[in-house]
Amino acid sequence: MKYRIACAKPGRPEETASYLYDNQTNEIFDSEGCLVDFKKDERFADFLTKKSSDRVVKDFSPDEPIIGKSRRLTTLKIQLGMACNYHCQYCLQNAYRDGGARVANEQTVDAFFKILDEQGIKLAVDGQVELWGGEPLVYWKTLKVLLPKIRSRWGDEVLVKMVTNGSLLTKEKVDFLMAHRVTVIVSHDGPGFDLRDDVDPLTVPEIKEAWLYLLEQSQAAGVPMGFCVVISPQNVDLFALKHFFATQFSPEAHFYFEGVVTNDGAANDACCLTPEEARTLDSAVFKALIQEEGQWESLEWRALGLMRYLINRVPADRIEGRCDSMNPKVMVVDLYGRIGTCQNRPTKQFQIGALSNLPAVRNPYFTRWTHRPACGKCLVLSACKGSCTHLTNESLALCCPNEFVFHAAIFGAVWFRLTGTIMLSALPVVESA
C-alpha cells in the first residue's frame, strides 16, 4: 500500500512537502517522484547494513505451521505455571489461570535437565533463561530448587531474568535472587495501576521497602533491576509516568515499555484510548524521541529499528515479527518437558511438542501478518510488525486501534528524524485498475 504523506517544517507551517511512502518496500519518494536515498546521508552511515533486503523470513500460518525447534538455543523460557495472586484487567493470561499452583519438586527439575542432556539441547554461552508465570513468586518452592541448578549448569555468564508483580517479594527472597544473579523486572504501570489490582504495591510500606532493598542489592551486585510498563489510558503522559517512578519509588528507577494495552476481548472498554489520550501519547512519544533523544531506552530501540528498515529500504516481508517465540532458537517449555507457543499461554492447552521429540514440534497457533489483509495495508506495518502472532483476526481487530496509536507515534518521530518534517496527514493511494 502506498501513502501520500503531507508534511511541514516545524514552526513553519507554510513550508510544506509531499512524499510518497510504500509500506511494502519501505521506499520513500519526493514530490518529483525521485527516490529519497537516506543511504547517501552521512548522518545515517551507522545504520547501513549489507544485504538486509536479501534475507528470507519464513512465512507461517495455521495452514503452514512453524515446524521444529533448534537444539542450539539463545533463549530458554521456562513456564512455571499460570497461577497468580493478581487479577489485572488486561492480562492475556486471565482466561487460563490455574485453580492451584502445581509446584515442581526436585525430582521433576532433575528430570527436566536430564531430558535436555539426552536430547543434546544446549544454551548459548551468552544466552538467557527467563522464568515466567503467572506470577513466578507463587512458585517460590520451585524457584528455590531451580535457580541453583540453573547457575550450576550454565554459570554466571547466562542472563537469568524474571518478570514479577513484586507483591510477594521480601528481603529474604531478594537475597536469594541476588545470590543467583537474577535480573528482576517488576511489572507496574505507574499511574495506570488501577487497571491491574485493587491495591498499588507502592502504597504498601513493607512491599515498597522490599523493592527499594531490591534496587540497592541489584546495584551492589551489578545485576539490572527495573520496571516493565504497559501503556494504558491512565499513563499516556510519559513524562508524568517518569515523575511517578522518581517520586513514588526512586529517582534511580529504570523502566521500559512492554507495549500498549490491548483490548483482545478479555479486557474491557477502559483499555481503549480516547482521541484525547491518543494525542497525549503521540505528543509524549515525539517529545521523548526528539527532544530527549537517547534517554528513553525502550522507545529508542523501537525507533532505531524502524530507522534501519527505512534507511536500508528493507521490504516488509523480510522483517522478523515482534515476538521472538517463533524463532527456532527460542523455546518456551515447562518443567514437565511440554513445549508451548508463548510464555503467556499455558503449555497444557497450547502444547506444540515435547523436549523428547523436537523434529515433531508443530505450531498451528501463529499467524504472520502476510495472512492478515489489514496489516498489509497499514501505514505502520514495519513499526508494529503485525502485532501478536497468536491473535485471531477477530482479536486483532480489537487490538489494532491502540497498537496503531502507539506505533504511529513512533513512526512520526522517526519520520522527523529522517526528513526533518512533521507529518500532517497520510492518505492511502488508490491504485488505478
Short mmCIF file of C-alpha atoms in Angstrom, two decimals:
data_model
loop_
_atom_site.label_atom_id
_atom_site.label_comp_id
_atom_site.label_asym_id
_atom_site.label_seq_id
_atom_site.Cartn_x
_atom_site.Cartn_y
_atom_site.Cartn_z
CA MET A 1 0.00 0.00 0.00
CA LYS A 2 1.27 3.45 -0.93
CA TYR A 3 0.57 6.55 1.14
CA ARG A 4 0.69 10.21 0.16
CA ILE A 5 2.21 11.92 3.21
CA ALA A 6 1.82 15.68 3.64
CA CYS A 7 4.40 17.33 5.89
CA ALA A 8 5.56 20.70 7.15
CA LYS A 9 8.69 22.16 8.67
CA PRO A 10 8.45 22.62 12.46
CA GLY A 11 7.38 26.14 13.34
CA ARG A 12 6.97 26.99 9.64
CA PRO A 13 3.63 25.54 8.55
CA GLU A 14 3.80 27.42 5.25
CA GLU A 15 6.82 25.31 4.21
CA THR A 16 5.11 22.11 3.18
CA ALA A 17 6.37 18.99 1.49
CA SER A 18 4.78 15.91 0.00
CA TYR A 19 6.15 12.37 -0.06
CA LEU A 20 5.01 9.01 -1.34
CA TYR A 21 5.66 6.10 1.03
CA ASP A 22 5.39 2.42 0.09
CA ASN A 23 4.75 0.33 3.20
CA GLN A 24 5.71 -2.90 1.41
CA THR A 25 9.11 -1.82 0.08
CA ASN A 26 9.83 0.89 2.68
CA GLU A 27 10.74 3.26 -0.14
CA ILE A 28 10.08 7.00 0.15
CA PHE A 29 9.75 9.25 -2.91
CA ASP A 30 9.70 13.05 -3.00
CA SER A 31 7.11 15.21 -4.75
CA GLU A 32 9.01 14.85 -8.03
CA GLY A 33 8.84 11.07 -7.85
CA CYS A 34 12.55 10.67 -7.05
CA LEU A 35 13.67 8.08 -4.52
CA VAL A 36 14.83 9.62 -1.24
CA ASP A 37 18.08 7.73 -0.66
CA PHE A 38 18.96 8.02 3.01
CA LYS A 39 21.95 5.71 2.43
CA LYS A 40 23.78 8.69 0.94
CA ASP A 41 23.17 10.84 4.02
CA GLU A 42 26.28 10.85 6.23
CA ARG A 43 24.11 11.28 9.31
CA PHE A 44 22.87 7.72 8.87
CA ALA A 45 26.14 5.98 7.96
CA ASP A 46 25.95 3.81 11.10
CA PHE A 47 22.57 2.44 10.02
CA LEU A 48 23.72 0.88 6.77
CA THR A 49 23.50 -2.90 6.61
CA LYS A 50 24.68 -5.29 3.93
CA LYS A 51 22.20 -7.47 2.08
CA SER A 52 19.46 -6.66 4.60
CA SER A 53 16.89 -6.77 1.83
CA ASP A 54 18.07 -10.19 0.63
CA ARG A 55 17.25 -12.12 3.77
CA VAL A 56 14.34 -14.53 3.73
CA VAL A 57 11.86 -14.72 6.60
CA LYS A 58 9.87 -17.93 6.60
CA ASP A 59 6.13 -17.46 6.26
CA PHE A 60 3.73 -19.21 8.63
CA SER A 61 0.05 -19.62 9.44
CA PRO A 62 -2.20 -22.33 10.94
CA ASP A 63 -2.26 -23.93 7.48
CA GLU A 64 1.52 -23.64 7.11
CA PRO A 65 2.72 -24.08 10.70
CA ILE A 66 6.17 -23.50 12.09
CA ILE A 67 7.89 -26.89 12.32
CA GLY A 68 10.62 -27.99 14.73
CA LYS A 69 12.90 -26.31 17.26
CA SER A 70 16.67 -25.98 17.31
CA ARG A 71 18.90 -27.82 19.77
CA ARG A 72 21.09 -24.71 19.94
CA LEU A 73 19.11 -22.15 21.91
CA THR A 74 19.68 -18.46 22.56
CA THR A 75 16.74 -18.17 24.96
CA LEU A 76 15.05 -20.73 27.19
CA LYS A 77 11.72 -19.53 28.61
CA ILE A 78 10.62 -21.74 31.49
CA GLN A 79 6.87 -21.53 32.12
CA LEU A 80 6.33 -22.30 35.82
CA GLY A 81 2.54 -22.15 35.64
CA MET A 82 -0.37 -19.73 35.25
CA ALA A 83 -1.24 -19.19 38.92
CA CYS A 84 -1.16 -15.55 40.03
CA ASN A 85 -2.17 -13.55 43.10
CA TYR A 86 -3.33 -10.57 40.99
CA HIS A 87 -6.28 -10.08 38.65
CA CYS A 88 -5.15 -7.46 36.13
CA GLN A 89 -7.99 -6.45 33.81
CA TYR A 90 -5.94 -6.55 30.63
CA CYS A 91 -3.76 -9.60 31.31
CA LEU A 92 -3.60 -12.04 28.40
CA GLN A 93 -3.38 -14.91 30.88
CA ASN A 94 -6.70 -14.27 32.64
CA ALA A 95 -8.54 -16.94 30.67
CA TYR A 96 -6.02 -19.60 31.66
CA ARG A 97 -5.47 -19.19 35.39
CA ASP A 98 -4.59 -22.35 37.30
CA GLY A 99 -7.01 -23.40 40.00
CA GLY A 100 -3.97 -24.09 42.15
CA ALA A 101 -0.25 -23.79 41.75
CA ARG A 102 1.40 -27.10 40.87
CA VAL A 103 4.83 -26.95 42.47
CA ALA A 104 7.54 -28.90 40.68
CA ASN A 105 9.74 -30.80 43.13
CA GLU A 106 13.45 -31.55 42.87
CA GLN A 107 12.85 -34.85 41.07
CA THR A 108 10.84 -33.03 38.39
CA VAL A 109 13.54 -30.39 37.97
CA ASP A 110 16.25 -33.05 37.70
CA ALA A 111 14.19 -34.94 35.11
CA PHE A 112 13.83 -31.72 33.11
CA PHE A 113 17.59 -31.20 32.92
CA LYS A 114 18.10 -34.88 32.12
CA ILE A 115 15.88 -34.54 29.04
CA LEU A 116 17.91 -31.51 27.92
CA ASP A 117 21.06 -33.64 28.14
CA GLU A 118 19.53 -36.65 26.43
CA GLN A 119 18.33 -34.51 23.53
CA GLY A 120 21.58 -32.58 23.23
CA ILE A 121 19.85 -29.25 23.84
CA LYS A 122 22.42 -26.52 24.51
CA LEU A 123 22.13 -22.90 25.57
CA ALA A 124 24.46 -20.30 24.07
CA VAL A 125 27.23 -19.10 26.38
CA ASP A 126 25.74 -15.61 26.21
CA GLY A 127 22.15 -16.87 26.17
CA GLN A 128 19.39 -16.24 28.64
CA VAL A 129 16.93 -18.11 30.80
CA GLU A 130 13.58 -16.45 31.52
CA LEU A 131 11.34 -17.55 34.39
CA TRP A 132 7.64 -16.97 33.76
CA GLY A 133 4.29 -17.34 35.48
CA GLY A 134 1.50 -16.46 36.12
CA GLU A 135 3.33 -14.90 38.99
CA PRO A 136 6.73 -16.63 39.32
CA LEU A 137 6.97 -15.92 43.05
CA VAL A 138 3.85 -18.04 43.63
CA TYR A 139 6.18 -20.90 42.68
CA TRP A 140 8.82 -19.98 45.24
CA LYS A 141 9.47 -23.57 46.33
CA THR A 142 10.20 -24.47 42.72
CA LEU A 143 12.50 -21.46 42.31
CA LYS A 144 14.45 -22.47 45.41
CA VAL A 145 15.27 -25.76 43.69
CA LEU A 146 15.54 -24.50 40.12
CA LEU A 147 17.79 -21.45 40.40
CA PRO A 148 20.81 -23.18 42.00
CA LYS A 149 20.66 -25.85 39.29
CA ILE A 150 20.46 -23.22 36.53
CA ARG A 151 23.57 -21.47 37.82
CA SER A 152 25.39 -24.75 38.43
CA ARG A 153 24.65 -25.82 34.88
CA TRP A 154 25.27 -22.61 32.93
CA GLY A 155 27.37 -20.45 35.22
CA ASP A 156 27.14 -16.71 35.74
CA GLU A 157 27.53 -15.68 32.09
CA VAL A 158 23.99 -16.66 31.19
CA LEU A 159 21.40 -13.96 31.89
CA VAL A 160 18.61 -15.16 34.16
CA LYS A 161 15.55 -12.91 34.11
CA MET A 162 12.19 -12.90 35.86
CA VAL A 163 9.16 -10.64 35.42
CA THR A 164 7.06 -10.36 38.58
CA ASN A 165 4.33 -8.15 40.03
CA GLY A 166 6.67 -7.91 43.03
CA SER A 167 3.97 -8.08 45.69
CA LEU A 168 5.41 -11.27 47.21
CA LEU A 169 8.98 -10.02 47.44
CA THR A 170 10.67 -9.95 50.84
CA LYS A 171 14.23 -9.12 51.83
CA GLU A 172 14.94 -12.83 52.26
CA LYS A 173 13.72 -13.57 48.74
CA VAL A 174 15.71 -10.66 47.36
CA ASP A 175 18.87 -12.04 48.99
CA PHE A 176 18.27 -15.44 47.39
CA LEU A 177 17.57 -13.93 43.97
CA MET A 178 20.67 -11.75 44.13
CA ALA A 179 22.80 -14.71 45.25
CA HIS A 180 21.82 -16.32 41.95
CA ARG A 181 22.16 -13.08 39.96
CA VAL A 182 18.57 -12.89 38.77
CA THR A 183 17.55 -9.79 36.84
CA VAL A 184 14.21 -8.88 38.41
CA ILE A 185 11.75 -6.86 36.34
CA VAL A 186 8.78 -5.57 38.34
CA SER A 187 5.61 -5.16 36.30
CA HIS A 188 3.99 -1.86 37.31
CA ASP A 189 2.16 0.75 35.22
CA GLY A 190 2.72 3.77 37.43
CA PRO A 191 -0.41 5.99 37.41
CA GLY A 192 -2.19 3.28 35.42
CA PHE A 193 -2.15 0.71 38.19
CA ASP A 194 -5.91 0.81 38.76
CA LEU A 195 -6.36 -1.30 35.61
CA ARG A 196 -4.49 -4.02 37.44
CA ASP A 197 -5.39 -4.76 41.05
CA ASP A 198 -7.14 -3.02 43.92
CA VAL A 199 -4.01 -2.12 45.88
CA ASP A 200 -0.91 -0.49 44.41
CA PRO A 201 2.11 -2.30 45.94
CA LEU A 202 3.94 1.02 46.23
CA THR A 203 1.33 2.09 48.80
CA VAL A 204 2.13 -0.93 50.99
CA PRO A 205 5.15 0.02 53.16
CA GLU A 206 6.63 -3.47 53.53
CA ILE A 207 6.42 -4.15 49.78
CA LYS A 208 7.92 -0.79 48.86
CA GLU A 209 10.70 -1.42 51.37
CA ALA A 210 11.43 -4.79 49.74
CA TRP A 211 11.56 -3.13 46.30
CA LEU A 212 13.95 -0.44 47.48
CA TYR A 213 16.08 -3.17 49.03
CA LEU A 214 16.00 -4.99 45.68
CA LEU A 215 17.21 -1.83 43.92
CA GLU A 216 20.02 -1.40 46.43
CA GLN A 217 21.15 -5.03 46.28
CA SER A 218 20.86 -5.16 42.48
CA GLN A 219 23.10 -2.14 42.14
CA ALA A 220 25.61 -3.65 44.57
CA ALA A 221 25.62 -6.95 42.66
CA GLY A 222 25.78 -5.32 39.23
CA VAL A 223 22.53 -7.01 38.25
CA PRO A 224 19.90 -4.92 36.40
CA MET A 225 16.57 -4.19 38.09
CA GLY A 226 13.73 -2.19 36.61
CA PHE A 227 10.04 -1.79 35.89
CA CYS A 228 8.04 -3.10 32.97
CA VAL A 229 5.22 -0.74 31.97
CA VAL A 230 2.16 -1.32 29.82
CA ILE A 231 0.94 1.98 28.37
CA SER A 232 -2.74 2.49 29.18
CA PRO A 233 -5.25 5.37 29.20
CA GLN A 234 -4.07 6.30 32.70
CA ASN A 235 -0.38 6.74 31.89
CA VAL A 236 -0.23 8.12 28.32
CA ASP A 237 1.62 11.17 29.64
CA LEU A 238 5.03 9.50 29.65
CA PHE A 239 6.66 12.38 31.48
CA ALA A 240 4.12 12.15 34.30
CA LEU A 241 4.88 8.43 34.35
CA LYS A 242 8.59 9.14 34.68
CA HIS A 243 7.87 11.58 37.50
CA PHE A 244 5.72 8.97 39.23
CA PHE A 245 8.52 6.42 39.48
CA ALA A 246 11.06 9.08 40.50
CA THR A 247 8.89 10.38 43.34
CA GLN A 248 6.95 7.30 44.42
CA PHE A 249 9.88 4.89 44.21
CA SER A 250 13.35 6.28 43.46
CA PRO A 251 14.99 8.86 41.17
CA GLU A 252 17.20 5.96 40.07
CA ALA A 253 14.24 3.92 38.85
CA HIS A 254 14.69 2.42 35.40
CA PHE A 255 11.65 1.38 33.37
CA TYR A 256 10.84 0.18 29.89
CA PHE A 257 7.65 -0.24 27.89
CA GLU A 258 6.24 -3.67 27.18
CA GLY A 259 3.86 -2.02 24.73
CA VAL A 260 0.39 -0.54 24.74
CA VAL A 261 -2.60 -2.14 26.44
CA THR A 262 -4.82 -4.03 24.04
CA ASN A 263 -8.47 -4.96 24.25
CA ASP A 264 -8.49 -8.53 22.98
CA GLY A 265 -11.95 -9.36 24.22
CA ALA A 266 -10.79 -10.39 27.68
CA ALA A 267 -10.34 -6.77 28.71
CA ASN A 268 -12.97 -4.04 28.82
CA ASP A 269 -13.55 -0.67 27.23
CA ALA A 270 -11.47 1.01 29.95
CA CYS A 271 -8.45 -0.19 27.97
CA CYS A 272 -9.33 1.74 24.81
CA LEU A 273 -7.55 5.04 24.21
CA THR A 274 -9.78 8.04 23.56
CA PRO A 275 -8.80 10.55 20.84
CA GLU A 276 -7.53 12.93 23.52
CA GLU A 277 -5.44 10.20 25.17
CA ALA A 278 -4.08 9.22 21.76
CA ARG A 279 -2.97 12.81 21.13
CA THR A 280 -1.30 12.95 24.55
CA LEU A 281 0.60 9.73 23.86
CA ASP A 282 1.61 10.88 20.37
CA SER A 283 2.94 14.17 21.74
CA ALA A 284 4.80 12.46 24.59
CA VAL A 285 6.48 9.90 22.32
CA PHE A 286 7.53 12.64 19.89
CA LYS A 287 8.99 14.75 22.68
CA ALA A 288 10.79 11.76 24.21
CA LEU A 289 12.37 10.66 20.91
CA ILE A 290 13.17 14.12 19.52
CA GLN A 291 13.81 16.44 22.46
CA GLU A 292 15.26 13.75 24.72
CA GLU A 293 16.81 11.53 22.06
CA GLY A 294 18.59 8.50 23.51
CA GLN A 295 17.12 8.92 27.00
CA TRP A 296 14.12 6.60 26.62
CA GLU A 297 15.70 3.22 26.03
CA SER A 298 12.70 1.10 25.09
CA LEU A 299 11.28 3.78 22.79
CA GLU A 300 14.72 4.35 21.32
CA TRP A 301 15.35 0.77 20.24
CA ARG A 302 11.95 0.69 18.56
CA ALA A 303 12.76 3.93 16.73
CA LEU A 304 16.25 2.79 15.72
CA GLY A 305 14.87 -0.47 14.36
CA LEU A 306 12.36 1.37 12.18
CA MET A 307 15.05 3.79 11.02
CA ARG A 308 17.18 0.86 9.84
CA TYR A 309 14.28 -0.53 7.84
CA LEU A 310 13.53 2.81 6.16
CA ILE A 311 17.15 3.80 5.52
CA ASN A 312 18.02 0.40 4.05
CA ARG A 313 14.64 0.01 2.33
CA VAL A 314 14.08 -3.43 3.83
CA PRO A 315 10.90 -4.97 2.38
CA ALA A 316 8.22 -5.59 4.98
CA ASP A 317 8.04 -9.30 4.20
CA ARG A 318 11.71 -9.63 5.18
CA ILE A 319 11.28 -8.13 8.63
CA GLU A 320 11.08 -10.51 11.59
CA GLY A 321 7.90 -10.44 13.68
CA ARG A 322 7.70 -8.69 17.01
CA CYS A 323 7.57 -11.87 19.12
CA ASP A 324 10.73 -13.95 19.49
CA SER A 325 8.84 -17.17 20.32
CA MET A 326 8.62 -18.02 16.61
CA ASN A 327 12.41 -18.15 16.45
CA PRO A 328 13.64 -21.78 16.31
CA LYS A 329 16.39 -20.86 18.78
CA VAL A 330 13.88 -19.60 21.36
CA MET A 331 11.95 -22.20 23.32
CA VAL A 332 9.02 -21.92 25.72
CA VAL A 333 8.82 -25.04 27.87
CA ASP A 334 7.50 -26.17 31.23
CA LEU A 335 9.39 -28.34 33.71
CA TYR A 336 7.49 -31.41 32.50
CA GLY A 337 9.01 -31.16 29.03
CA ARG A 338 5.99 -29.71 27.23
CA ILE A 339 6.88 -27.12 24.61
CA GLY A 340 4.40 -24.24 24.32
CA THR A 341 3.70 -21.41 21.94
CA CYS A 342 4.28 -18.44 24.20
CA GLN A 343 5.03 -17.64 27.83
CA ASN A 344 1.58 -16.08 28.13
CA ARG A 345 -0.27 -19.26 27.19
CA PRO A 346 -0.44 -22.49 29.25
CA THR A 347 1.67 -25.32 27.89
CA LYS A 348 -1.11 -27.83 28.59
CA GLN A 349 -3.64 -26.15 26.31
CA PHE A 350 -1.17 -24.84 23.77
CA GLN A 351 1.36 -27.65 23.64
CA ILE A 352 3.10 -27.77 20.27
CA GLY A 353 5.54 -30.55 21.04
CA ALA A 354 7.86 -32.11 23.60
CA LEU A 355 11.52 -31.86 24.51
CA SER A 356 11.83 -35.55 23.76
CA ASN A 357 10.93 -35.06 20.08
CA LEU A 358 12.00 -31.68 18.71
CA PRO A 359 11.56 -32.51 15.00
CA ALA A 360 7.87 -33.16 15.67
CA VAL A 361 7.24 -29.69 17.11
CA ARG A 362 4.40 -28.10 15.15
CA ASN A 363 2.89 -24.69 15.92
CA PRO A 364 -0.55 -24.21 14.32
CA TYR A 365 -1.44 -21.21 16.50
CA PHE A 366 0.70 -18.44 15.00
CA THR A 367 -0.32 -16.27 12.03
CA ARG A 368 2.13 -13.94 10.29
CA TRP A 369 0.95 -10.52 9.12
CA THR A 370 1.17 -11.66 5.49
CA HIS A 371 -2.02 -13.66 6.12
CA ARG A 372 -3.84 -10.65 7.61
CA PRO A 373 -5.13 -8.33 4.86
CA ALA A 374 -5.49 -5.31 7.17
CA CYS A 375 -1.83 -5.49 8.19
CA GLY A 376 -0.62 -5.36 4.60
CA LYS A 377 -2.46 -2.07 4.10
CA CYS A 378 -1.33 -0.43 7.35
CA LEU A 379 0.86 2.68 7.38
CA VAL A 380 2.83 1.49 10.42
CA LEU A 381 3.33 -2.14 9.37
CA SER A 382 7.11 -2.01 9.74
CA ALA A 383 6.83 -0.47 13.20
CA CYS A 384 4.06 -2.72 14.54
CA LYS A 385 5.18 -5.87 12.65
CA GLY A 386 1.67 -7.28 12.70
CA SER A 387 1.11 -7.27 16.46
CA CYS A 388 0.91 -10.58 18.35
CA THR A 389 1.13 -13.62 16.08
CA HIS A 390 -1.13 -15.54 18.48
CA LEU A 391 -4.15 -13.30 17.86
CA THR A 392 -7.04 -14.39 15.69
CA ASN A 393 -8.32 -11.90 13.10
CA GLU A 394 -11.25 -11.11 15.41
CA SER A 395 -8.97 -10.34 18.37
CA LEU A 396 -6.61 -8.38 16.15
CA ALA A 397 -9.43 -6.05 15.12
CA LEU A 398 -9.96 -5.17 18.79
CA CYS A 399 -6.24 -4.65 19.43
CA CYS A 400 -5.41 -2.60 16.34
CA PRO A 401 -6.68 0.85 17.44
CA ASN A 402 -4.31 1.13 20.41
CA GLU A 403 -1.46 -0.58 18.56
CA PHE A 404 -1.83 1.89 15.71
CA VAL A 405 -1.74 4.93 18.01
CA PHE A 406 1.45 3.78 19.73
CA HIS A 407 3.32 2.78 16.59
CA ALA A 408 2.11 5.80 14.61
CA ALA A 409 3.66 7.97 17.32
CA ILE A 410 7.00 6.18 16.87
CA PHE A 411 6.65 6.34 13.07
CA GLY A 412 6.05 10.10 13.22
CA ALA A 413 9.13 10.70 15.37
CA VAL A 414 11.28 8.56 13.07
CA TRP A 415 9.90 10.42 10.05
CA PHE A 416 11.01 13.68 11.63
CA ARG A 417 14.49 12.30 12.31
CA LEU A 418 14.84 11.27 8.68
CA THR A 419 13.17 14.12 6.80
CA GLY A 420 13.14 17.00 9.28
CA THR A 421 9.41 17.40 8.71
CA ILE A 422 6.31 16.81 10.79
CA MET A 423 3.66 14.54 9.32
CA LEU A 424 0.34 16.30 8.84
CA SER A 425 -1.58 13.54 7.08
CA ALA A 426 -1.08 10.16 5.46
CA LEU A 427 -3.66 9.16 2.88
CA PRO A 428 -3.71 5.80 1.06
CA VAL A 429 -3.19 5.99 -2.68
CA VAL A 430 -5.82 4.06 -4.59
CA GLU A 431 -4.16 2.21 -7.44
CA SER A 432 -5.97 2.57 -10.75
CA ALA A 433 -7.26 -0.67 -12.26
#
